[in-house]
Amino acid sequence: MGAHFRGFSMFDAFFVQQLVNGFSVGLVYALIAIGFTLIFGVLNVVNFAHGEVYMVGAYAGVVLITAFAPPLIAVVLFVMAVGAVAGFGLERLAFKPFRRFQDEASLKSKAMREATLLSSLAVSIVVREIVEKLFGGAMRPVPFEAQLTEPIQVGDLSFSTGQFVIFGAAVAMFAGLQFLLYRTRIGLSIRAVANNPLGAKYVGINTDRTIIATFVVGSVMGAVAGILVALYYGSVFPHMGFAPGVKAFVAMVMGGLSSIPGAVICAIFLGLSEAVATEFLAQGWSELIAYGFLLLTLIFFPTGLFGGARDRV
Amino acid sequence: MSQLLEIRDLRVSMGAQPILEGVSLDVPEGGIVTVLGSNGVGKTTLMRAISGIYKVTGGDIRLDGKPINGLRSDEIVRLGICQAPEGRQIFSNMTVLENLKLGAGPRTGRAYEEDLERIVGLFPRLQERFTQKAGSLSGGEQQMLCVGRALMGRPRLLLMDEPSLGLAPKLVRQIFDLVAAIREAGTAILLVEQNAKAALRVADQAYVMESGRIVLQGPAAELAEDPRIRAAYLGGHVH
Ligand SMILES: Nc1ncnc2c1ncn2[C@@H]1O[C@H](COP(=O)(O)OP(=O)(O)O)[C@@H](O)[C@H]1O
Ligand SMILES: [Mg+2]
């Protein structure tokens, strides 16, 4: 009987392996999408520089590893600090200047909101160029000892340490953020500003400080995602934030724009779909999956896959 | 009575457009003062300027004699000026309890529990709805929540911007009873209203605004008899 099903079970294991890999890729998208969606939920604008925060986090971590080879936890703490500074700077530079207007025309104007799309895009281009000038445009390998590519065999399936680390990080970030948002004072303020920024002023919330806090939290998550993914894939390069940033954006739109759980689920779904698609489509075509999903979502589910409840953050 | 809030020659502009062109008014400690005026004369702008939401371009706002213009909205709330704003501005996606908690600011523990109990005493309906999304409440309940949220901040001065707008007559009466009850508890009130008749009945002092200026002022009881007021705001009937 074993012999009879052997061929089938091998296919099965291969397929499951693809799903495992797809799940890991989906988690990478989710790590980026969490911070992205948090910031969108509060400001209702896309932060185009999130992918660059991810990239800067990765480079900062690799520089530290190359210089001192500290333990992973120290690398993560350092990258968190870099992410916090990056988030703060980004908000001051690209977002704050467009919030000083109080007249109705500016508050309602789309141009005003779209201005921050361009200002964050500008910051992202400048940052990418600077990193390219400093470190070169080519892929830089992560020092081998630090890579999270140690294989772990479980039955027919092979995992790598990086997959477990990324899974752990995704769970920790998601749970940590839910705790922050639903169990702490600053989280209450963040949700209030996301829900009604004017109302938040009336109850005495310092909205400026809350927005900075949101950027810091979102960027810390983005930066940590960057270094972990770099250790998992084993390299960094200046444009590394672009493709996963696009996927995270698609996941955010599919999830309903401002729902973090929705974005996480859709990110994983996207990763799985891409993995399955490589089974049936020629190499390269799987890139179309994300854009296809984006179009289908925008046409058939303009408020996201999980219905119209625009429950911000 | 000493003045809690003094406003002198207040000017607010939006871009090049002047909205308030020299407004002066006083709210005494523990008093009820009402500001009347038709749509678009600048009442809400005045309230937002006091709360630090709009920048002031000239003049003075003083609390206990100390200037407060230029402070941020959160600093003004901390000084004891809370507002139940026009349009309510509640947090519709958050629960009723979360809305009230946000009103309490940094206060937690005993002080917070006591305030919550006091607010629930005023609005028993809200307790039944604690875990519901604020957006699912009826208009009247949302107004209660809006006022309750402001009271959670333990204001010395409560600003109320058209609290009766869009409510059924029975609820309107409740709101004005509430205004009187809040004052009884020691909070001064600055009340903006379209319902001039009810506002003049509950207030001590009244001001009438027209296009960014105060055009008439005096004790509420006197203004209620003023023929100009009766013609413009009380439907013109002379009983
Ligand atoms: N944020 C704003 N931007 C531009 N114009 C405003 C703004 N707020 C109020 N205005 C204008 O100021 C005038 C007074 O408005 P408002 O204070 O809301 O009046 P009221 O509350 O008495 O109805 C109106 O002409 C209104 O259009
Ligand atoms: Mg108004």
mmCIF file of C-alpha atoms and ligand atoms in Angstrom, chain A residues 102-107, chain B residues 12-15 17-20 35-48 54 86 161-162 192 194 209 211-212, ligand 1:
data_model
loop_
_atom_site.group_PDB
_atom_site.id
_atom_site.type_symbol
_atom_site.label_atom_id
_atom_site.label_comp_id
_atom_site.label_asym_id
_atom_site.label_seq_id
_atom_site.Cartn_x
_atom_site.Cartn_y
_atom_site.Cartn_z
ATOM 1 C CA GLN A 102 -6.728 74.860 9.460
ATOM 2 C CA ASP A 103 -9.047 76.373 6.890
ATOM 3 C CA GLU A 104 -11.765 74.178 5.504
ATOM 4 C CA ALA A 105 -10.534 74.363 1.924
ATOM 5 C CA SER A 106 -7.184 72.816 2.873
ATOM 6 C CA LEU A 107 -8.660 70.277 5.276
ATOM 7 C CA VAL B 12 -9.888 84.873 13.881
ATOM 8 C CA SER B 13 -9.197 84.673 10.156
ATOM 9 C CA MET B 14 -9.104 81.792 7.741
ATOM 10 C CA GLY B 15 -6.452 82.708 5.238
ATOM 11 C CA GLN B 17 -10.866 85.964 5.248
ATOM 12 C CA PRO B 18 -11.738 87.457 8.649
ATOM 13 C CA ILE B 19 -14.343 85.338 10.482
ATOM 14 C CA LEU B 20 -14.350 86.910 13.938
ATOM 15 C CA VAL B 35 -24.342 83.140 22.407
ATOM 16 C CA LEU B 36 -27.134 83.472 19.868
ATOM 17 C CA GLY B 37 -26.951 84.153 16.173
ATOM 18 C CA SER B 38 -28.011 82.845 12.801
ATOM 19 C CA ASN B 39 -26.120 80.309 10.791
ATOM 20 C CA GLY B 40 -22.654 81.249 9.671
ATOM 21 C CA VAL B 41 -22.069 84.271 11.899
ATOM 22 C CA GLY B 42 -19.037 82.689 13.577
ATOM 23 C CA LYS B 43 -20.331 80.998 16.745
ATOM 24 C CA THR B 44 -18.555 77.710 16.102
ATOM 25 C CA THR B 45 -15.413 79.567 15.115
ATOM 26 C CA LEU B 46 -15.533 81.323 18.484
ATOM 27 C CA MET B 47 -15.909 78.013 20.318
ATOM 28 C CA ARG B 48 -13.071 76.424 18.366
ATOM 29 C CA TYR B 54 -8.315 77.473 15.514
ATOM 30 C CA GLU B 86 -20.986 71.006 17.032
ATOM 31 C CA ASP B 161 -22.114 74.177 20.615
ATOM 32 C CA GLU B 162 -25.733 73.685 19.531
ATOM 33 C CA VAL B 192 -24.224 78.373 21.654
ATOM 34 C CA GLN B 194 -30.198 78.305 17.622
ATOM 35 C CA MET B 209 -23.606 87.694 17.184
ATOM 36 C CA SER B 211 -21.183 88.422 11.004
ATOM 37 C CA GLY B 212 -18.271 88.016 13.364
HETATM 38 N N1 LIG C 1 -12.245 76.019 8.824
HETATM 39 C C1 LIG C 1 -12.840 76.990 8.107
HETATM 40 N N2 LIG C 1 -12.326 77.369 6.905
HETATM 41 C C2 LIG C 1 -12.904 78.329 6.170
HETATM 42 N N3 LIG C 1 -14.008 78.999 6.541
HETATM 43 C C3 LIG C 1 -14.571 78.684 7.715
HETATM 44 C C4 LIG C 1 -14.026 77.670 8.572
HETATM 45 N N4 LIG C 1 -14.793 77.580 9.673
HETATM 46 C C5 LIG C 1 -15.756 78.476 9.505
HETATM 47 N N5 LIG C 1 -15.656 79.145 8.336
HETATM 48 C C6 LIG C 1 -16.548 80.197 7.841
HETATM 49 O O1 LIG C 1 -16.736 81.109 8.892
HETATM 50 C C7 LIG C 1 -18.069 81.552 8.956
HETATM 51 C C8 LIG C 1 -18.633 81.264 10.330
HETATM 52 O O2 LIG C 1 -18.783 79.853 10.478
HETATM 53 P P1 LIG C 1 -19.221 79.216 11.855
HETATM 54 O O3 LIG C 1 -18.311 79.716 12.911
HETATM 55 O O4 LIG C 1 -19.297 77.773 11.652
HETATM 56 O O5 LIG C 1 -20.655 79.841 12.056
HETATM 57 P P2 LIG C 1 -21.861 79.379 12.986
HETATM 58 O O6 LIG C 1 -21.341 78.372 13.954
HETATM 59 O O7 LIG C 1 -22.281 80.641 13.652
HETATM 60 O O8 LIG C 1 -22.916 78.840 12.106
HETATM 61 C C9 LIG C 1 -18.802 80.842 7.841
HETATM 62 O O9 LIG C 1 -18.878 81.719 6.744
HETATM 63 C C10 LIG C 1 -17.925 79.684 7.505
HETATM 64 O O10 LIG C 1 -18.026 79.320 6.158
#
